[in-house]
XYZ file of C-alpha atoms in Angstrom:
755
model
C 125.560 -21.640 219.848
C 124.555 -25.024 218.494
C 127.957 -26.434 217.926
C 129.967 -28.859 220.260
C 133.664 -29.669 219.701
C 135.009 -32.720 221.904
C 138.005 -34.712 221.949
C 138.537 -38.048 223.797
C 140.271 -41.327 224.266
C 138.384 -44.107 222.510
C 138.970 -47.101 225.244
C 140.124 -47.510 228.611
C 143.204 -49.228 229.980
C 141.195 -52.473 230.595
C 140.339 -52.771 226.905
C 144.001 -52.272 225.853
C 144.772 -55.945 225.895
C 141.811 -56.917 223.543
C 142.598 -54.177 220.989
C 146.295 -54.420 220.709
C 146.024 -55.870 217.099
C 143.251 -53.542 216.005
C 144.032 -50.563 213.805
C 142.144 -48.154 215.815
C 143.136 -44.590 216.635
C 143.543 -43.624 220.304
C 141.896 -40.391 220.064
C 139.003 -38.984 218.269
C 138.033 -35.437 217.833
C 134.468 -34.617 216.755
C 132.621 -31.548 215.582
C 128.792 -32.031 216.487
C 125.645 -30.109 215.668
C 123.573 -30.360 218.784
C 120.493 -29.180 217.415
C 118.496 -29.839 215.286
C 120.238 -32.267 212.984
C 122.759 -33.762 215.309
C 125.310 -34.036 212.507
C 128.713 -35.192 213.417
C 132.046 -34.575 211.638
C 135.455 -36.181 212.497
C 138.029 -33.613 212.698
C 140.933 -35.899 213.984
C 141.495 -39.476 214.552
C 144.964 -39.846 215.591
C 147.397 -41.557 218.115
C 148.144 -38.173 219.656
C 146.337 -36.556 222.240
C 144.307 -33.383 220.759
C 142.487 -30.438 222.583
C 139.762 -28.338 221.223
C 138.816 -24.777 222.222
C 136.329 -22.518 220.691
C 137.090 -18.844 220.515
C 134.890 -16.205 222.224
C 136.186 -12.878 221.363
C 133.011 -10.986 221.887
C 131.161 -11.487 225.284
C 127.421 -12.188 225.314
C 127.302 -12.873 221.428
C 124.084 -14.623 221.026
C 124.156 -15.259 217.201
C 126.906 -15.455 214.811
C 127.399 -16.633 211.101
C 130.752 -18.024 211.730
C 132.625 -19.945 214.656
C 136.219 -20.359 215.196
C 137.815 -23.503 216.696
C 141.368 -24.059 217.828
C 142.823 -27.576 217.581
C 145.951 -27.991 219.576
C 147.830 -31.319 219.012
C 150.559 -33.137 220.797
C 152.166 -33.259 217.393
C 153.230 -29.912 218.176
C 151.103 -27.801 216.100
C 147.942 -25.535 216.425
C 145.222 -24.950 213.689
C 142.230 -22.771 213.561
C 139.078 -24.019 211.845
C 136.486 -21.442 210.550
C 132.987 -23.022 210.731
C 130.328 -21.055 208.803
C 126.707 -21.694 209.767
C 123.435 -20.633 208.067
C 119.932 -20.274 209.243
C 117.195 -22.318 207.582
C 113.410 -22.520 208.118
C 111.996 -22.821 211.704
C 115.149 -20.951 213.133
C 117.482 -23.999 212.501
C 121.209 -23.049 212.297
C 123.220 -25.729 210.228
C 126.937 -25.928 209.080
C 127.697 -24.775 205.789
C 129.866 -26.998 203.695
C 130.610 -29.582 206.211
C 132.834 -31.494 204.244
C 135.049 -28.551 203.530
C 135.894 -26.567 206.743
C 138.420 -23.790 206.198
C 141.588 -24.166 208.380
C 144.848 -22.145 208.923
C 148.067 -23.136 210.801
C 148.445 -20.944 213.706
C 151.697 -22.265 215.360
C 154.314 -24.969 214.552
C 157.044 -26.916 216.561
C 155.837 -25.861 219.862
C 156.468 -27.766 223.034
C 154.244 -25.922 225.421
C 150.787 -23.946 225.123
C 148.414 -21.939 227.404
C 144.992 -20.741 226.545
C 143.957 -17.333 228.209
C 140.199 -17.764 227.753
C 139.328 -14.327 229.512
C 141.569 -12.269 227.017
C 141.483 -14.645 224.216
C 145.312 -15.052 224.006
C 147.460 -18.109 222.967
C 150.806 -18.365 224.565
C 153.159 -20.940 223.376
C 156.849 -21.820 223.508
C 159.097 -22.975 220.647
C 162.325 -24.625 221.927
C 165.640 -23.286 220.309
C 168.649 -25.332 221.775
C 169.533 -24.070 225.292
C 166.910 -21.203 225.135
C 163.359 -21.130 224.428
C 161.206 -18.563 222.618
C 157.781 -17.571 224.317
C 155.293 -16.274 221.759
C 151.789 -14.892 222.077
C 148.996 -14.634 219.598
C 146.015 -12.429 220.197
C 142.645 -13.168 218.903
C 140.252 -10.243 218.150
C 136.498 -9.609 217.828
C 136.851 -8.967 214.234
C 137.806 -12.707 213.551
C 141.431 -11.868 213.115
C 144.503 -12.804 215.069
C 148.061 -11.400 215.391
C 151.310 -12.468 216.797
C 151.768 -9.840 219.367
C 154.841 -10.834 221.681
C 158.166 -12.693 221.434
C 160.587 -13.166 224.324
C 163.634 -15.237 224.902
C 163.683 -17.436 228.009
C 166.567 -19.128 229.469
C 164.677 -22.403 229.746
C 165.844 -25.690 228.207
C 162.886 -27.818 227.398
C 164.394 -29.925 224.448
C 163.740 -33.183 226.305
C 160.404 -32.404 227.675
C 156.893 -33.746 226.718
C 154.569 -31.237 225.623
C 151.966 -29.696 228.250
C 148.721 -27.997 227.610
C 147.577 -25.456 230.301
C 143.887 -24.373 230.417
C 143.025 -26.553 227.493
C 140.651 -28.503 229.493
C 141.061 -31.497 231.855
C 144.619 -32.968 232.520
C 144.926 -36.584 234.002
C 146.614 -35.897 237.119
C 146.907 -39.650 237.787
C 149.553 -39.819 234.853
C 152.607 -38.658 237.208
C 155.102 -40.102 235.023
C 153.881 -37.765 232.041
C 153.666 -34.865 234.404
C 157.151 -35.221 235.779
C 158.605 -35.185 232.250
C 156.452 -32.224 231.155
C 157.271 -28.630 231.536
C 155.649 -27.103 234.680
C 155.223 -23.508 233.478
C 152.526 -20.916 233.292
C 152.117 -17.391 232.114
C 150.216 -14.819 234.169
C 149.160 -11.264 233.370
C 147.828 -8.537 235.475
C 145.635 -5.631 234.893
C 148.473 -3.179 235.459
C 150.437 -4.564 232.460
C 152.306 -7.267 234.292
C 153.596 -10.178 232.545
C 155.194 -13.157 234.427
C 156.253 -16.589 233.582
C 156.291 -18.868 236.379
C 158.516 -22.121 236.137
C 159.036 -24.922 238.619
C 162.573 -26.634 238.058
C 163.906 -30.059 238.884
C 166.069 -30.116 242.192
C 168.652 -32.953 242.805
C 168.824 -32.262 246.547
C 166.159 -34.122 248.590
C 164.133 -31.650 250.679
C 164.479 -28.607 248.286
C 162.033 -26.995 245.829
C 163.248 -24.699 243.158
C 161.143 -22.360 241.043
C 161.708 -19.247 238.982
C 159.518 -16.318 238.300
C 160.333 -14.265 235.019
C 159.051 -10.715 235.430
C 159.267 -10.033 231.750
C 157.724 -6.441 232.218
C 160.720 -5.643 234.593
C 163.502 -7.233 232.736
C 164.775 -9.626 235.546
C 164.001 -13.043 236.901
C 164.085 -14.470 240.357
C 164.943 -18.159 241.161
C 164.105 -19.319 244.546
C 165.192 -22.437 246.328
C 163.111 -23.385 249.387
C 164.204 -25.691 252.108
C 161.218 -27.608 253.177
C 160.254 -27.624 256.769
C 159.250 -31.304 256.638
C 161.793 -32.906 254.332
C 160.086 -36.232 253.789
C 158.815 -36.598 250.476
C 155.702 -34.282 250.014
C 152.414 -35.746 248.468
C 152.994 -33.402 245.550
C 156.403 -32.583 244.173
C 155.046 -29.902 241.722
C 154.702 -26.295 242.631
C 151.382 -24.900 241.537
C 151.218 -21.236 240.514
C 148.299 -19.178 241.125
C 147.099 -15.652 239.604
C 146.067 -13.113 242.136
C 146.441 -10.031 239.773
C 148.616 -7.987 241.740
C 150.509 -11.164 243.320
C 151.525 -14.296 241.891
C 151.494 -17.287 244.271
C 153.878 -20.391 244.320
C 152.084 -23.000 246.323
C 153.108 -26.496 247.553
C 150.180 -27.923 249.639
C 151.289 -28.756 253.277
C 154.693 -26.994 252.778
C 154.621 -23.130 251.693
C 152.806 -20.461 250.033
C 154.832 -17.725 248.576
C 153.035 -14.404 247.208
C 155.188 -12.446 245.039
C 154.469 -8.886 244.330
C 154.174 -8.438 240.603
C 154.425 -4.548 240.486
C 157.359 -4.278 242.960
C 159.271 -7.612 242.801
C 162.776 -5.829 243.244
C 162.666 -6.101 247.124
C 162.041 -9.467 248.772
C 160.373 -7.609 251.673
C 157.404 -7.065 249.765
C 156.908 -10.636 249.145
C 155.006 -12.751 251.645
C 156.369 -16.310 252.338
C 154.088 -18.410 254.566
C 154.689 -21.793 255.971
C 152.886 -24.140 258.521
C 149.241 -23.158 259.148
C 149.732 -19.811 257.633
C 150.251 -21.389 254.218
C 146.853 -23.335 254.162
C 144.353 -22.306 251.525
C 140.891 -23.097 253.025
C 138.690 -25.836 251.601
C 141.645 -26.890 249.047
C 142.772 -30.513 249.599
C 146.533 -31.439 248.990
C 145.974 -32.391 245.428
C 147.005 -31.201 241.902
C 145.460 -27.526 241.236
C 145.641 -25.187 238.545
C 144.787 -21.407 238.152
C 142.902 -21.030 234.776
C 141.463 -17.516 235.655
C 142.658 -14.535 237.874
C 141.790 -15.325 241.422
C 140.381 -18.665 240.447
C 141.572 -22.260 241.395
C 140.614 -25.604 239.772
C 140.797 -28.689 241.750
C 142.074 -30.933 238.912
C 141.175 -34.222 241.079
C 137.506 -33.341 242.008
C 136.730 -31.093 239.071
C 135.716 -28.225 241.307
C 136.421 -24.339 240.692
C 137.016 -22.092 243.736
C 137.421 -18.447 243.875
C 140.493 -17.389 245.773
C 141.293 -14.078 247.393
C 143.808 -12.830 250.145
C 141.829 -12.639 253.455
C 142.152 -9.236 255.212
C 141.466 -10.606 258.684
C 144.164 -13.415 257.997
C 146.600 -10.754 257.039
C 146.029 -8.548 259.890
C 146.479 -11.682 262.356
C 149.603 -12.511 260.571
C 150.856 -8.848 260.926
C 149.875 -8.959 264.472
C 151.776 -12.202 265.209
C 154.742 -11.756 262.920
C 158.164 -11.540 264.558
C 160.271 -10.514 261.608
C 160.344 -7.076 260.009
C 160.219 -8.541 256.459
C 157.096 -10.547 257.482
C 155.295 -7.153 258.869
C 156.437 -5.140 255.929
C 155.080 -7.799 253.308
C 151.763 -7.895 255.164
C 151.534 -4.278 255.511
C 152.048 -3.689 251.697
C 149.853 -6.571 250.884
C 146.965 -5.236 252.933
C 147.257 -1.629 251.764
C 148.115 -2.415 248.197
C 146.371 -5.868 247.233
C 143.169 -6.086 249.524
C 142.477 -2.523 248.754
C 142.028 -1.661 252.472
C 138.744 -0.743 253.781
C 138.252 2.083 256.506
C 138.100 -0.771 259.229
C 141.259 -2.473 258.062
C 143.015 0.806 257.977
C 141.809 1.607 261.588
C 143.226 -1.701 262.819
C 146.568 -1.190 261.047
C 146.889 2.181 262.777
C 146.173 0.535 266.055
C 148.943 -1.985 265.278
C 151.290 0.743 264.280
C 150.630 2.562 267.427
C 151.519 -0.358 269.695
C 154.688 -1.618 267.559
C 156.539 1.577 266.878
C 159.500 0.079 268.727
C 159.295 -3.534 267.402
C 160.217 -2.687 263.636
C 163.864 -2.010 263.149
C 164.463 -2.049 259.463
C 161.622 0.232 258.388
C 159.357 2.930 259.796
C 155.645 1.566 259.858
C 154.313 5.078 259.740
C 156.163 6.020 256.793
C 155.317 2.794 254.985
C 151.539 3.207 255.949
C 151.355 6.806 254.637
C 153.227 6.121 251.385
C 151.494 2.870 250.548
C 148.088 4.247 251.499
C 148.716 7.171 249.246
C 149.983 5.107 246.353
C 146.895 2.936 246.559
C 144.511 5.924 246.703
C 146.081 7.933 243.718
C 147.444 5.378 241.196
C 144.086 4.053 239.951
C 143.049 7.465 238.779
C 145.493 7.866 236.182
C 147.611 5.623 233.737
C 151.276 5.351 234.432
C 150.966 7.332 237.693
C 152.156 4.370 239.562
C 155.471 4.547 237.876
C 156.065 8.174 239.079
C 154.763 8.222 242.643
C 156.809 6.762 245.571
C 155.575 3.382 246.884
C 158.035 2.950 249.732
C 160.473 4.747 252.041
C 163.078 1.890 251.632
C 165.726 2.378 248.946
C 167.022 -1.027 249.593
C 166.661 -4.142 251.752
C 169.610 -6.503 252.425
C 167.715 -8.875 254.897
C 166.912 -12.454 254.213
C 163.743 -14.957 254.363
C 164.690 -17.925 256.489
C 164.869 -21.128 254.404
C 164.642 -19.193 251.282
C 167.772 -18.578 248.782
C 167.232 -16.130 245.947
C 169.034 -15.555 242.954
C 168.338 -12.498 240.531
C 169.171 -12.465 236.922
C 168.830 -9.798 234.305
C 166.756 -11.072 231.384
C 166.138 -9.504 227.802
C 162.896 -7.577 227.494
C 160.208 -9.055 225.240
C 159.558 -7.564 221.827
C 156.016 -6.361 221.116
C 155.169 -6.972 217.433
C 152.082 -4.729 217.406
C 151.589 -1.009 217.297
C 149.071 1.430 218.638
C 147.833 -1.135 221.132
C 145.157 -0.792 223.796
C 144.318 -2.332 226.984
C 146.776 -4.754 228.401
C 149.114 -4.507 225.560
C 149.426 -0.741 225.789
C 150.125 -0.957 229.578
C 152.866 -3.649 228.924
C 154.581 -1.503 226.406
C 154.615 1.404 228.880
C 156.125 -0.791 231.554
C 158.732 -1.797 228.958
C 159.485 1.704 228.039
C 159.996 2.549 231.852
C 162.555 -0.050 232.263
C 164.422 0.863 229.129
C 164.781 4.412 230.398
C 165.837 3.848 233.960
C 162.738 3.361 236.036
C 164.185 4.067 239.307
C 164.643 7.704 238.444
C 160.948 8.034 237.353
C 159.682 7.770 241.059
C 159.517 11.160 242.872
C 162.285 11.711 245.422
C 162.451 14.532 248.015
C 166.128 15.075 247.718
C 165.474 18.409 245.964
C 162.720 19.310 248.055
C 164.464 19.013 251.211
C 167.446 21.312 250.031
C 164.991 23.797 248.628
C 163.025 23.937 252.035
C 166.238 24.337 253.881
C 167.312 27.173 251.846
C 163.877 29.156 251.963
C 163.449 28.741 255.470
C 166.399 30.893 256.218
C 165.254 33.709 253.755
C 164.701 37.086 255.442
C 161.451 38.842 255.450
C 162.510 41.211 252.746
C 163.167 38.186 250.361
C 160.191 36.112 251.381
C 157.864 38.599 249.593
C 159.200 37.691 246.127
C 156.669 36.329 243.403
C 158.183 32.758 243.778
C 157.489 32.588 247.308
C 154.007 34.108 246.831
C 153.275 31.373 244.345
C 154.630 28.851 246.917
C 152.155 29.975 249.654
C 149.370 30.096 247.220
C 149.782 26.434 246.359
C 149.884 25.992 250.291
C 146.319 27.600 250.524
C 145.043 25.561 247.842
C 146.119 22.429 249.590
C 144.491 23.621 252.846
C 141.195 24.213 251.066
C 141.250 20.746 249.820
C 141.350 19.104 253.141
C 138.610 16.952 254.237
C 136.144 18.670 256.393
C 136.963 17.789 259.996
C 133.698 17.403 261.628
C 132.713 17.353 265.168
C 133.911 13.804 265.741
C 137.124 14.481 263.980
C 137.770 17.698 266.120
C 138.290 15.080 268.883
C 142.181 15.924 267.976
C 142.501 19.743 269.041
C 144.213 20.721 266.004
C 144.415 24.507 265.745
C 143.870 26.142 262.537
C 146.806 28.155 262.580
C 149.407 29.579 260.308
C 152.723 27.634 260.343
C 155.226 29.351 257.851
C 157.501 26.275 257.822
C 154.750 23.769 257.173
C 153.008 25.658 254.567
C 156.340 26.551 252.842
C 156.974 22.727 252.788
C 153.399 22.347 251.435
C 153.732 24.620 248.751
C 157.207 23.335 247.699
C 156.060 19.761 247.452
C 153.028 20.870 245.108
C 155.432 22.898 242.984
C 158.107 20.024 242.804
C 155.601 17.117 242.391
C 153.822 19.075 239.793
C 157.174 19.550 237.630
C 157.843 16.067 238.185
C 154.635 14.780 236.670
C 154.754 17.417 233.904
C 158.054 16.029 232.652
C 156.412 12.374 232.188
C 152.451 13.016 231.903
C 152.265 15.929 229.430
C 149.520 14.245 227.713
C 147.335 14.480 230.544
C 147.032 18.057 230.895
C 148.091 20.859 233.268
C 144.619 21.105 234.823
C 144.494 17.381 235.547
C 148.073 17.219 236.964
C 147.159 20.183 239.198
C 144.335 18.215 240.755
C 146.177 15.209 241.064
C 149.044 17.080 242.971
C 146.576 18.978 245.156
C 144.893 15.631 246.047
C 148.040 13.949 246.895
C 149.284 16.627 249.379
C 145.934 16.954 250.844
C 145.289 13.167 251.229
C 148.872 12.986 252.828
C 147.722 15.584 255.490
C 144.467 13.827 256.175
C 146.163 10.591 256.563
C 148.239 12.074 259.404
C 145.436 13.444 260.975
C 143.562 10.093 260.505
C 146.296 8.495 262.438
C 146.052 11.184 265.163
C 142.398 10.806 265.515
C 142.584 6.889 265.832
C 145.289 7.193 268.341
C 143.139 9.887 270.310
C 140.378 7.180 270.390
C 142.772 4.367 271.220
C 143.818 6.198 274.445
C 140.532 7.777 275.187
C 141.895 11.305 275.321
C 139.644 14.405 275.337
C 139.460 17.319 273.093
C 140.040 19.767 275.909
C 143.317 18.476 277.160
C 145.251 21.702 275.730
C 145.851 23.286 279.276
C 148.935 23.513 281.474
C 147.489 23.613 284.911
C 148.169 19.892 285.590
C 150.712 17.066 284.709
C 149.890 14.922 281.830
C 148.507 11.300 282.136
C 150.312 8.111 281.104
C 147.844 8.036 278.224
C 148.997 11.534 277.255
C 152.603 10.484 277.382
C 152.076 7.767 275.202
C 150.372 9.823 272.736
C 153.166 12.484 273.021
C 155.608 9.567 272.017
C 153.433 8.536 268.955
C 153.289 12.204 267.921
C 157.080 12.355 268.364
C 157.390 9.341 265.988
C 154.873 10.972 263.457
C 157.185 13.919 263.423
C 160.226 11.688 262.781
C 158.697 10.054 259.925
C 157.542 13.294 258.353
C 161.183 14.634 258.795
C 162.620 11.454 257.285
C 160.182 11.720 254.096
C 160.402 15.647 254.235
C 156.530 15.814 254.103
C 154.366 18.426 255.684
C 152.190 18.121 258.837
C 148.629 19.354 259.302
C 148.163 22.806 260.730
C 148.540 22.870 264.617
C 150.489 19.654 264.775
C 153.583 21.352 266.294
C 151.364 23.169 268.783
C 149.722 20.297 270.071
C 152.857 18.356 270.153
C 154.552 21.120 272.248
C 151.470 21.271 274.589
C 151.699 17.670 275.474
C 155.333 17.910 275.846
C 154.816 20.823 278.362
C 152.296 18.496 280.292
C 154.260 15.376 280.129
C 157.977 15.992 280.139
C 160.099 17.291 283.302
C 161.737 20.879 282.455
C 165.099 19.476 281.633
C 163.765 16.952 279.041
C 161.380 19.560 277.585
C 164.147 21.919 276.920
C 166.355 19.051 275.449
C 163.568 18.184 273.090
C 163.287 22.165 272.111
C 166.946 22.436 271.561
C 167.226 19.339 269.390
C 164.312 20.318 267.233
C 161.908 17.468 268.403
C 159.563 20.200 269.744
C 158.880 23.381 267.817
C 157.914 26.671 269.527
C 154.770 28.076 268.152
C 153.143 31.308 268.963
C 149.717 29.765 269.827
C 151.295 27.471 272.443
C 153.680 30.102 273.838
C 151.023 32.739 274.115
C 148.832 30.206 276.009
C 151.582 29.031 278.106
C 152.535 32.693 279.219
C 149.014 33.706 279.842
C 147.632 30.583 281.598
C 150.418 29.882 284.045
C 150.811 32.030 287.200
C 154.173 33.368 287.929
C 155.306 31.218 290.722
C 159.078 30.249 291.016
C 158.511 26.971 289.030
C 156.420 28.570 286.363
C 158.753 31.521 285.941
C 161.618 29.074 285.322
C 159.594 27.359 282.755
C 158.370 30.718 281.099
C 161.854 32.241 280.900
C 163.446 29.083 279.534
C 160.855 28.908 276.871
C 161.196 32.897 276.152
C 164.985 32.679 275.952
C 164.715 30.070 273.141
C 162.077 31.854 271.096
C 162.967 33.061 267.503
C 163.530 36.864 267.100
C 160.319 37.738 265.620
C 158.173 35.653 267.993
C 160.476 36.645 271.016
C 159.546 40.328 270.261
C 155.585 39.409 270.561
C 156.408 37.427 273.728
C 156.382 40.760 275.928
C 152.778 41.334 275.035
C 151.893 37.865 276.282
C 154.037 38.005 279.673
C 154.500 41.354 281.382
C 157.178 40.259 283.723
C 160.536 41.699 284.861
C 162.204 38.408 283.912
C 160.886 38.919 280.306
C 161.733 42.584 280.249
C 165.261 41.657 281.379
C 165.709 39.428 278.460
C 164.486 41.882 275.906
C 166.755 44.398 277.366
C 169.803 42.073 277.079
C 168.830 41.244 273.645
C 168.644 44.926 272.670
C 172.074 45.733 274.258
C 173.567 42.861 272.469
C 172.227 43.856 269.166
C 173.427 47.576 269.865
C 177.037 46.433 270.115
C 176.787 44.114 267.174
C 175.511 46.899 265.026
C 177.977 49.304 266.299
C 181.003 47.252 265.101
C 184.175 49.260 264.961
C 182.598 52.587 265.463
C 184.293 54.962 268.042
C 182.260 56.776 270.627
C 182.987 60.488 270.043
C 180.031 62.392 270.658
C 179.619 63.905 274.257
C 177.272 62.213 276.471
C 173.838 63.856 276.617
C 171.891 64.892 279.456
C 169.379 62.434 280.907
C 166.901 62.418 283.313
C 168.149 61.251 286.610
C 167.272 57.759 287.900
C 165.848 57.066 291.202
C 168.816 54.934 292.378
C 172.553 55.619 291.925
C 174.049 52.639 290.332
C 177.404 53.625 288.926
C 178.134 50.563 286.720
C 174.512 50.853 285.178
C 174.904 54.740 284.926
C 178.022 54.048 282.851
C 176.515 51.430 280.778
C 173.381 53.475 279.774
C 175.632 56.425 278.879
C 177.320 54.332 276.411
C 174.341 52.766 275.006
C 172.553 56.524 274.731
C 175.651 57.426 272.828
C 175.439 54.501 270.267
C 171.729 55.402 269.800
C 172.476 58.912 269.056
C 174.704 57.498 266.353
C 171.700 56.239 264.587
C 171.940 52.580 265.649
C 168.431 51.268 266.469
C 168.105 47.398 266.193
C 164.317 47.559 266.964
C 163.174 50.584 264.905
C 159.637 49.411 264.741
C 159.605 48.691 268.585
C 159.478 52.297 270.136
C 159.106 50.834 273.647
C 162.465 49.299 273.646
C 165.325 51.788 273.960
C 167.874 52.686 276.439
C 165.308 53.870 279.054
C 163.807 50.386 278.808
C 167.133 48.679 279.396
C 167.666 50.726 282.497
C 164.366 50.270 284.054
C 164.493 46.635 283.195
C 167.975 46.234 284.884
C 166.957 48.128 287.911
C 163.874 45.981 288.333
C 165.631 42.842 287.950
C 168.629 43.851 290.285
C 165.956 44.825 292.934
C 164.230 41.583 292.540
C 167.452 39.511 293.063
C 168.364 41.585 296.044
C 164.852 41.093 297.567
C 164.186 44.986 297.653
C 161.187 46.706 296.619
C 161.388 48.851 293.494
C 159.391 52.091 293.264
């Protein structure tokens, strides 16, 4: 590039007195050939301020036969100059036809304009009575430009002076001009977000009002902030910063408000900071702008700064916050905006483990799992962020102290281009989502929960259907996708066991999430959707295991604690409590748990809880009886009086199928007595209203005559002879077994020896 365009003021304030009578234009705009001729062309010599901006539609373009220059005037118009250059001898490049530069009018009657230098977009506002129209022009590498967007804004700017944003230096000393011009800025995000940020004049001392128009969502939010220090601040104008996933409203020395662009509906996802927390390092309390994403320009000193959200500051704020809204906002900001590292995730898990009882309006385990999954999965596929859940909260009715918020529905912008790519394609997708009821697009677990409950009650015969076989095939695929748990991760003694209920839930989640994505992402293809769903459920299980692994390290537990010969430690009790909260979070979201979770949870419960509490937890579904844990419990504990009571209490609560296997684990009269009673009960239930009409068969005499027992066994034998056999596959359970079990238990209770 050998061209330079410059616009400047011709004289200083001190020279104004001596030049009042001279007919000299205040502003001069020049086009200069830097090398080799230093030819100068006057583009404008006017009283009004003029800004110039070269177009750079192609990055790293070294040579070009044509350059394009925007000229933006305070007279409310924008022109484009087309400057043709030619190469001469000795590699010189000069302007062709300097006296006749082609020009075209780009925009008229504007009151505000902003240049997006990265994406080569021109935003401008045309006032129309009480409402204004925001327009956008996109410049392309092929040297063409198109009007791309038009949006109606409920902003009155008829009495405002024109303001230029990102068109070079603004004189921050001219506070009178700044106060009369429109403080407004447009921000875009990579995900197709389009926000208009505008500060409004407030008649009340000590209050600041500003509005954010989330054009890609179809609503706006107007915030009124009561300043902590109501004395007149050094700056009365709110500065807006573009942080891609967030926009920030910043008033130095007063507050920093981070607003979530992707999920602006609930205020608890926006972070409102005051005092020392609201300080941006290295920035003085002066006028600033955000010309680029994550960039701040100090207008007074002329310095440019890169701005990012500090993960260490977020973690510190998370740990020190006393309000649920602040904790939730910091948690989401860390996971979704900072794109958390393994180290940050570990620190968040430790914080969650220590603060499970301090969060009242949300479950931190649920939010950590859902937000982490959302962050991991959504970058892989376009529009996936509109289909996967990002929070466990359906609504939030809390308030942010010192901040009043009003929400208004606004008209959606109209896109004037078709078959667009990049940002415009994503914005169009966001607008379509709003038109077709976006809340219904996000995956919900209502149907999953209902289906799981129905299938959990199916009989063995119905479990063999093709539908259920497919469900369990889904579960096997998920388990095969789990991360390999190496020796370090095996610190948590999770048993690789089959858990019918959890595998059923895994398979159902895969099936229903796949159906949900297929309805909205057909263009992605079935194979890709299958992979997304399997990765999602596998990552979910890995996150639960990750939490447990960090908790195990936190409390310095060992992998060999799964035994029952001694009571649990205080650390084990704390881990048991955390596992109970994980289970509660899983039940609330209807999500599966890793294989062996319930076995480990029950094992810790046996070690840590008194018997009556343990049984209460089992009866209320907090602890789930698993074959692995029951078998180990019955085998490892000896049969003293205390252990017999524990074992019998467990055996009596076993499901029928597992109860039949328990006799193999525990050969004891108490267990035999339970099975005998169960057998008798089932005999009479199956008998129903039948009458005993057959004669009593001859039976082998029993060693002890006990007339009530003899009568009972005769009745049972008659029922058996009528073809009633509850345990047809269990040949060892019959009337003879009932008789012997009753005698053994009776003799044991009487303290007599049975032979």
